[in-house]
Amino acid sequence: MSEETEMAAADSMFRCLVEQTLAGIYVIQEGYFRYVNPVFAEMFGYKSPADLINRIPVSDLVAPADRERVADNLRRRVEGEVKDIRYSFVGLRRDGTTIDIEVHGGLLEYQAKPAVIGLALDITERKRAEDEMRLASMVYQSSSEAMMVTDADGGIISTNPAFTTITGYTPDEVIGKNSRLLNSRRHDQAFYLAMWQALRATGHWQGEIWNRRKNGEIYPEWLTINTIFNQDGSAHRRVALFSDITEKKASEALIWQQANFDSLTGLPNRRMFHDRLVQDMKKAHRSGLPLALMFLDLDHFKEVNDILGHDMGDILLQEAAWRLSRCVRESDTVARLGGDEFTIILGDLDNPDSVRRVAYDILQKLAAPFQLGNEIAYVSASIGITMYPEDASDPKTLLKNADQAMYAAKNQGHNCFSFFTPAMRKAHSPKKG
């Protein structure tokens, strides 16, 4: 084979390699492309190399913000400042969209003049993936929500700073250990069994859980666990995200307390009283044991309030609430409806006479003097009593019956109690005093 034939074969092989490679190949001279392979043309949205060669200036394929930097890098190679160079820039496609390009370039002579040769790679997807990884890392490190990555069996692999803030454990103290070290022992085995069943079935679990900090403090957290699976469907990693909900639960408890309990006496308010009455009536229906509802009003309370002032009146109400609570069982309910009106629910009455004993005890306790600062006050009580299911089968009627019976007791001269009778429905209710 002659030297000329060998050169032709080598040139043919080189062209085949350049045109079939997956990377874009280009030669730039005096600001124009003297050669590009099909991959390069397609990369920038052109149908063929002929659309670019000697026709489109290099700057047209570079986003405006990067044109000066690209031009300077070309100049440095042509003038011999650098032999080889590698950098990235934002490329501009024919349709105006952008792509991220990485170039590896050098210098050669083309037609007896210096020219730049280079290899161009479209790194748009790689850069997007790197940006997403970088963003994920930033979120992981800066999130206020604690994050913990474990293996399929709960062995801790990684934690973020918020994990340390919440639990008190540093990464060195927990990595390699099982997540069970956070166990508060507040949940039974059935709780954790249900959690792992859900994780194995769906790969996901979410709920409220109590865990333990490094200092031994037990705290509530809202926990979400997700599973990353292998290609064969087996669990590869579990990612736990959790936040300390101590303040949230305290706030919810305060709101619930304010919504259901009287702020002055600490007794259940009208709303809580109604809920408990409904529940106790259902319980009485199931057990077959009667229930008694008392409606109580303090006699002469208005005079104490007017003479000694509202502050002293509040102290009296607090003391009266305490005395009432001492007259009943823990299972019974003493509530303040408002002002000087109280209700008492007595359930599970296997002996109806016990209602009378409680009523007498209340009258005696409330008749004792009240020490209000430097003053002593005396009040009494009028009590109305109605029975379920004998007198009524719904809460509204039951409460109305007890109220009417209370007015009957007032009409009898105060400091006494009266049981409801059907005749009371027609009676006129006088003003309280």
PDB file of C-alpha atoms in Angstrom, residues 214-391:
ATOM      1  CA  LYS A 214     -30.192  12.155  74.962  1.00  0.00           C
ATOM      2  CA  ASN A 215     -30.852  13.820  78.346  1.00  0.00           C
ATOM      3  CA  GLY A 216     -33.661  11.353  79.044  1.00  0.00           C
ATOM      4  CA  GLU A 217     -36.511  13.783  78.407  1.00  0.00           C
ATOM      5  CA  ILE A 218     -39.508  12.218  76.688  1.00  0.00           C
ATOM      6  CA  TYR A 219     -41.129  14.385  74.037  1.00  0.00           C
ATOM      7  CA  PRO A 220     -43.833  14.067  71.342  1.00  0.00           C
ATOM      8  CA  GLU A 221     -42.917  14.249  67.669  1.00  0.00           C
ATOM      9  CA  TRP A 222     -44.717  14.040  64.352  1.00  0.00           C
ATOM     10  CA  LEU A 223     -42.892  11.367  62.389  1.00  0.00           C
ATOM     11  CA  THR A 224     -42.977  10.474  58.689  1.00  0.00           C
ATOM     12  CA  ILE A 225     -41.058   7.452  57.385  1.00  0.00           C
ATOM     13  CA  ASN A 226     -40.590   6.707  53.681  1.00  0.00           C
ATOM     14  CA  THR A 227     -38.759   3.792  52.097  1.00  0.00           C
ATOM     15  CA  ILE A 228     -36.311   3.779  49.174  1.00  0.00           C
ATOM     16  CA  PHE A 229     -36.496   0.429  47.374  1.00  0.00           C
ATOM     17  CA  ASN A 230     -33.954  -1.628  45.455  1.00  0.00           C
ATOM     18  CA  GLN A 231     -34.760  -2.709  41.900  1.00  0.00           C
ATOM     19  CA  ASP A 232     -35.883  -6.104  43.188  1.00  0.00           C
ATOM     20  CA  GLY A 233     -38.448  -4.433  45.483  1.00  0.00           C
ATOM     21  CA  SER A 234     -36.546  -4.963  48.722  1.00  0.00           C
ATOM     22  CA  ALA A 235     -36.043  -2.070  51.131  1.00  0.00           C
ATOM     23  CA  HIS A 236     -32.755  -0.212  50.618  1.00  0.00           C
ATOM     24  CA  ARG A 237     -33.048   2.854  52.869  1.00  0.00           C
ATOM     25  CA  ARG A 238     -35.628   4.387  55.169  1.00  0.00           C
ATOM     26  CA  VAL A 239     -35.849   8.170  55.480  1.00  0.00           C
ATOM     27  CA  ALA A 240     -37.387   9.503  58.686  1.00  0.00           C
ATOM     28  CA  LEU A 241     -38.497  13.123  59.005  1.00  0.00           C
ATOM     29  CA  PHE A 242     -39.751  14.397  62.334  1.00  0.00           C
ATOM     30  CA  SER A 243     -40.468  17.583  64.262  1.00  0.00           C
ATOM     31  CA  ASP A 244     -40.839  18.285  67.970  1.00  0.00           C
ATOM     32  CA  ILE A 245     -44.530  19.026  68.593  1.00  0.00           C
ATOM     33  CA  THR A 246     -44.246  19.735  72.328  1.00  0.00           C
ATOM     34  CA  GLU A 247     -45.309  23.369  71.938  1.00  0.00           C
ATOM     35  CA  LYS A 248     -48.028  22.468  69.455  1.00  0.00           C
ATOM     36  CA  LYS A 249     -49.538  19.911  71.820  1.00  0.00           C
ATOM     37  CA  ALA A 250     -49.302  22.368  74.733  1.00  0.00           C
ATOM     38  CA  SER A 251     -51.068  24.992  72.636  1.00  0.00           C
ATOM     39  CA  GLU A 252     -53.755  22.500  71.593  1.00  0.00           C
ATOM     40  CA  ALA A 253     -54.188  21.441  75.226  1.00  0.00           C
ATOM     41  CA  LEU A 254     -54.562  25.087  76.289  1.00  0.00           C
ATOM     42  CA  ILE A 255     -57.144  25.741  73.568  1.00  0.00           C
ATOM     43  CA  TRP A 256     -59.016  22.586  74.567  1.00  0.00           C
ATOM     44  CA  GLN A 257     -58.840  23.605  78.236  1.00  0.00           C
ATOM     45  CA  GLN A 258     -60.165  27.084  77.486  1.00  0.00           C
ATOM     46  CA  ALA A 259     -62.936  25.673  75.300  1.00  0.00           C
ATOM     47  CA  ASN A 260     -64.101  23.094  77.832  1.00  0.00           C
ATOM     48  CA  PHE A 261     -63.322  24.400  81.325  1.00  0.00           C
ATOM     49  CA  ASP A 262     -64.339  27.438  83.313  1.00  0.00           C
ATOM     50  CA  SER A 263     -61.357  29.781  83.677  1.00  0.00           C
ATOM     51  CA  LEU A 264     -62.356  30.938  87.185  1.00  0.00           C
ATOM     52  CA  THR A 265     -63.107  27.665  88.958  1.00  0.00           C
ATOM     53  CA  GLY A 266     -61.405  25.108  86.743  1.00  0.00           C
ATOM     54  CA  LEU A 267     -64.650  23.134  86.549  1.00  0.00           C
ATOM     55  CA  PRO A 268     -66.092  21.838  83.273  1.00  0.00           C
ATOM     56  CA  ASN A 269     -68.021  24.587  81.479  1.00  0.00           C
ATOM     57  CA  ARG A 270     -71.390  24.386  79.748  1.00  0.00           C
ATOM     58  CA  ARG A 271     -69.903  22.732  76.650  1.00  0.00           C
ATOM     59  CA  MET A 272     -68.034  20.039  78.574  1.00  0.00           C
ATOM     60  CA  PHE A 273     -71.021  19.505  80.857  1.00  0.00           C
ATOM     61  CA  HIS A 274     -73.251  18.821  77.859  1.00  0.00           C
ATOM     62  CA  ASP A 275     -70.752  16.328  76.384  1.00  0.00           C
ATOM     63  CA  ARG A 276     -70.428  14.477  79.669  1.00  0.00           C
ATOM     64  CA  LEU A 277     -74.181  14.442  80.210  1.00  0.00           C
ATOM     65  CA  VAL A 278     -74.695  12.834  76.806  1.00  0.00           C
ATOM     66  CA  GLN A 279     -72.004  10.220  77.507  1.00  0.00           C
ATOM     67  CA  ASP A 280     -73.324   9.477  81.012  1.00  0.00           C
ATOM     68  CA  MET A 281     -76.859   9.080  79.670  1.00  0.00           C
ATOM     69  CA  LYS A 282     -75.592   6.533  77.108  1.00  0.00           C
ATOM     70  CA  LYS A 283     -73.738   4.712  79.860  1.00  0.00           C
ATOM     71  CA  ALA A 284     -76.853   4.708  82.068  1.00  0.00           C
ATOM     72  CA  HIS A 285     -78.900   3.321  79.170  1.00  0.00           C
ATOM     73  CA  ARG A 286     -76.422   0.452  78.720  1.00  0.00           C
ATOM     74  CA  SER A 287     -76.098  -0.367  82.428  1.00  0.00           C
ATOM     75  CA  GLY A 288     -79.751   0.113  83.355  1.00  0.00           C
ATOM     76  CA  LEU A 289     -78.731   2.211  86.371  1.00  0.00           C
ATOM     77  CA  PRO A 290     -80.412   5.611  86.764  1.00  0.00           C
ATOM     78  CA  LEU A 291     -78.658   8.968  86.571  1.00  0.00           C
ATOM     79  CA  ALA A 292     -79.365  12.117  88.580  1.00  0.00           C
ATOM     80  CA  LEU A 293     -78.854  15.659  87.362  1.00  0.00           C
ATOM     81  CA  MET A 294     -78.648  18.491  89.896  1.00  0.00           C
ATOM     82  CA  PHE A 295     -79.059  22.160  89.041  1.00  0.00           C
ATOM     83  CA  LEU A 296     -77.713  24.385  91.814  1.00  0.00           C
ATOM     84  CA  ASP A 297     -77.949  28.131  92.349  1.00  0.00           C
ATOM     85  CA  LEU A 298     -76.270  30.028  95.197  1.00  0.00           C
ATOM     86  CA  ASP A 299     -78.764  31.964  97.340  1.00  0.00           C
ATOM     87  CA  HIS A 300     -77.863  35.600  98.158  1.00  0.00           C
ATOM     88  CA  PHE A 301     -74.740  35.535  95.978  1.00  0.00           C
ATOM     89  CA  LYS A 302     -75.773  38.796  94.283  1.00  0.00           C
ATOM     90  CA  GLU A 303     -75.733  40.602  97.639  1.00  0.00           C
ATOM     91  CA  VAL A 304     -72.192  39.374  98.355  1.00  0.00           C
ATOM     92  CA  ASN A 305     -71.055  40.528  94.914  1.00  0.00           C
ATOM     93  CA  ASP A 306     -72.699  43.960  95.297  1.00  0.00           C
ATOM     94  CA  ILE A 307     -71.442  44.622  98.842  1.00  0.00           C
ATOM     95  CA  LEU A 308     -67.951  43.096  98.827  1.00  0.00           C
ATOM     96  CA  GLY A 309     -67.173  43.462  95.118  1.00  0.00           C
ATOM     97  CA  HIS A 310     -66.623  41.094  92.212  1.00  0.00           C
ATOM     98  CA  ASP A 311     -63.142  40.051  93.357  1.00  0.00           C
ATOM     99  CA  MET A 312     -64.566  38.706  96.609  1.00  0.00           C
ATOM    100  CA  GLY A 313     -67.429  37.169  94.654  1.00  0.00           C
ATOM    101  CA  ASP A 314     -64.932  35.313  92.481  1.00  0.00           C
ATOM    102  CA  ILE A 315     -63.158  33.954  95.561  1.00  0.00           C
ATOM    103  CA  LEU A 316     -66.495  32.724  96.905  1.00  0.00           C
ATOM    104  CA  LEU A 317     -67.279  30.962  93.626  1.00  0.00           C
ATOM    105  CA  GLN A 318     -63.873  29.263  93.652  1.00  0.00           C
ATOM    106  CA  GLU A 319     -64.384  28.081  97.215  1.00  0.00           C
ATOM    107  CA  ALA A 320     -67.939  26.915  96.433  1.00  0.00           C
ATOM    108  CA  ALA A 321     -66.621  24.916  93.438  1.00  0.00           C
ATOM    109  CA  TRP A 322     -64.042  23.233  95.673  1.00  0.00           C
ATOM    110  CA  ARG A 323     -66.678  22.366  98.311  1.00  0.00           C
ATOM    111  CA  LEU A 324     -69.020  20.921  95.674  1.00  0.00           C
ATOM    112  CA  SER A 325     -66.265  18.735  94.246  1.00  0.00           C
ATOM    113  CA  ARG A 326     -65.635  17.345  97.749  1.00  0.00           C
ATOM    114  CA  CYS A 327     -69.253  16.168  97.975  1.00  0.00           C
ATOM    115  CA  VAL A 328     -69.196  13.803  94.996  1.00  0.00           C
ATOM    116  CA  ARG A 329     -67.191  10.885  93.613  1.00  0.00           C
ATOM    117  CA  GLU A 330     -64.358  11.290  91.101  1.00  0.00           C
ATOM    118  CA  SER A 331     -66.566   9.661  88.464  1.00  0.00           C
ATOM    119  CA  ASP A 332     -69.252  12.339  88.920  1.00  0.00           C
ATOM    120  CA  THR A 333     -69.194  15.721  87.182  1.00  0.00           C
ATOM    121  CA  VAL A 334     -69.438  19.141  88.792  1.00  0.00           C
ATOM    122  CA  ALA A 335     -69.743  21.948  86.218  1.00  0.00           C
ATOM    123  CA  ARG A 336     -70.216  25.711  86.270  1.00  0.00           C
ATOM    124  CA  LEU A 337     -72.690  26.924  83.667  1.00  0.00           C
ATOM    125  CA  GLY A 338     -72.004  30.576  84.401  1.00  0.00           C
ATOM    126  CA  GLY A 339     -72.543  33.140  87.155  1.00  0.00           C
ATOM    127  CA  ASP A 340     -73.501  31.279  90.335  1.00  0.00           C
ATOM    128  CA  GLU A 341     -75.137  28.349  88.546  1.00  0.00           C
ATOM    129  CA  PHE A 342     -73.643  24.873  88.885  1.00  0.00           C
ATOM    130  CA  THR A 343     -74.698  21.426  87.694  1.00  0.00           C
ATOM    131  CA  ILE A 344     -73.806  18.005  89.054  1.00  0.00           C
ATOM    132  CA  ILE A 345     -74.144  14.684  87.239  1.00  0.00           C
ATOM    133  CA  LEU A 346     -74.410  11.617  89.482  1.00  0.00           C
ATOM    134  CA  GLY A 347     -74.148   8.350  87.542  1.00  0.00           C
ATOM    135  CA  ASP A 348     -74.360   4.635  88.327  1.00  0.00           C
ATOM    136  CA  LEU A 349     -76.962   5.107  91.059  1.00  0.00           C
ATOM    137  CA  ASP A 350     -77.603   1.633  92.412  1.00  0.00           C
ATOM    138  CA  ASN A 351     -79.212   3.280  95.453  1.00  0.00           C
ATOM    139  CA  PRO A 352     -81.521   6.268  94.695  1.00  0.00           C
ATOM    140  CA  ASP A 353     -81.310   7.386  98.333  1.00  0.00           C
ATOM    141  CA  SER A 354     -77.689   8.356  97.741  1.00  0.00           C
ATOM    142  CA  VAL A 355     -78.939  11.377  95.746  1.00  0.00           C
ATOM    143  CA  ARG A 356     -80.589  12.762  98.878  1.00  0.00           C
ATOM    144  CA  ARG A 357     -77.455  12.187 100.924  1.00  0.00           C
ATOM    145  CA  VAL A 358     -75.356  14.101  98.389  1.00  0.00           C
ATOM    146  CA  ALA A 359     -77.902  16.938  98.326  1.00  0.00           C
ATOM    147  CA  TYR A 360     -77.919  17.229 102.130  1.00  0.00           C
ATOM    148  CA  ASP A 361     -74.117  17.174 102.176  1.00  0.00           C
ATOM    149  CA  ILE A 362     -73.971  19.994  99.606  1.00  0.00           C
ATOM    150  CA  LEU A 363     -76.412  22.138 101.578  1.00  0.00           C
ATOM    151  CA  GLN A 364     -74.372  21.636 104.723  1.00  0.00           C
ATOM    152  CA  LYS A 365     -71.034  22.370 103.069  1.00  0.00           C
ATOM    153  CA  LEU A 366     -72.262  25.546 101.344  1.00  0.00           C
ATOM    154  CA  ALA A 367     -73.998  26.831 104.451  1.00  0.00           C
ATOM    155  CA  ALA A 368     -70.651  27.044 106.268  1.00  0.00           C
ATOM    156  CA  PRO A 369     -69.170  30.585 106.361  1.00  0.00           C
ATOM    157  CA  PHE A 370     -66.909  31.798 103.539  1.00  0.00           C
ATOM    158  CA  GLN A 371     -63.769  33.700 104.545  1.00  0.00           C
ATOM    159  CA  LEU A 372     -63.357  36.470 101.959  1.00  0.00           C
ATOM    160  CA  GLY A 373     -60.301  38.491 102.923  1.00  0.00           C
ATOM    161  CA  ASN A 374     -61.186  40.245 106.175  1.00  0.00           C
ATOM    162  CA  GLU A 375     -64.886  39.596 105.672  1.00  0.00           C
ATOM    163  CA  ILE A 376     -67.064  36.582 106.321  1.00  0.00           C
ATOM    164  CA  ALA A 377     -69.966  35.835 103.997  1.00  0.00           C
ATOM    165  CA  TYR A 378     -72.865  33.416 104.243  1.00  0.00           C
ATOM    166  CA  VAL A 379     -74.753  31.908 101.345  1.00  0.00           C
ATOM    167  CA  SER A 380     -76.909  28.871 100.871  1.00  0.00           C
ATOM    168  CA  ALA A 381     -78.033  26.842  97.871  1.00  0.00           C
ATOM    169  CA  SER A 382     -81.222  25.911  96.087  1.00  0.00           C
ATOM    170  CA  ILE A 383     -80.953  22.560  94.322  1.00  0.00           C
ATOM    171  CA  GLY A 384     -83.186  21.055  91.651  1.00  0.00           C
ATOM    172  CA  ILE A 385     -82.926  17.325  90.955  1.00  0.00           C
ATOM    173  CA  THR A 386     -84.190  15.297  88.003  1.00  0.00           C
ATOM    174  CA  MET A 387     -83.703  11.631  87.127  1.00  0.00           C
ATOM    175  CA  TYR A 388     -82.871   9.803  83.905  1.00  0.00           C
ATOM    176  CA  PRO A 389     -84.645   7.976  82.362  1.00  0.00           C
ATOM    177  CA  GLU A 390     -87.622   8.479  84.656  1.00  0.00           C
ATOM    178  CA  ASP A 391     -88.139  12.226  84.000  1.00  0.00           C
TER     179      ASP A 391
END
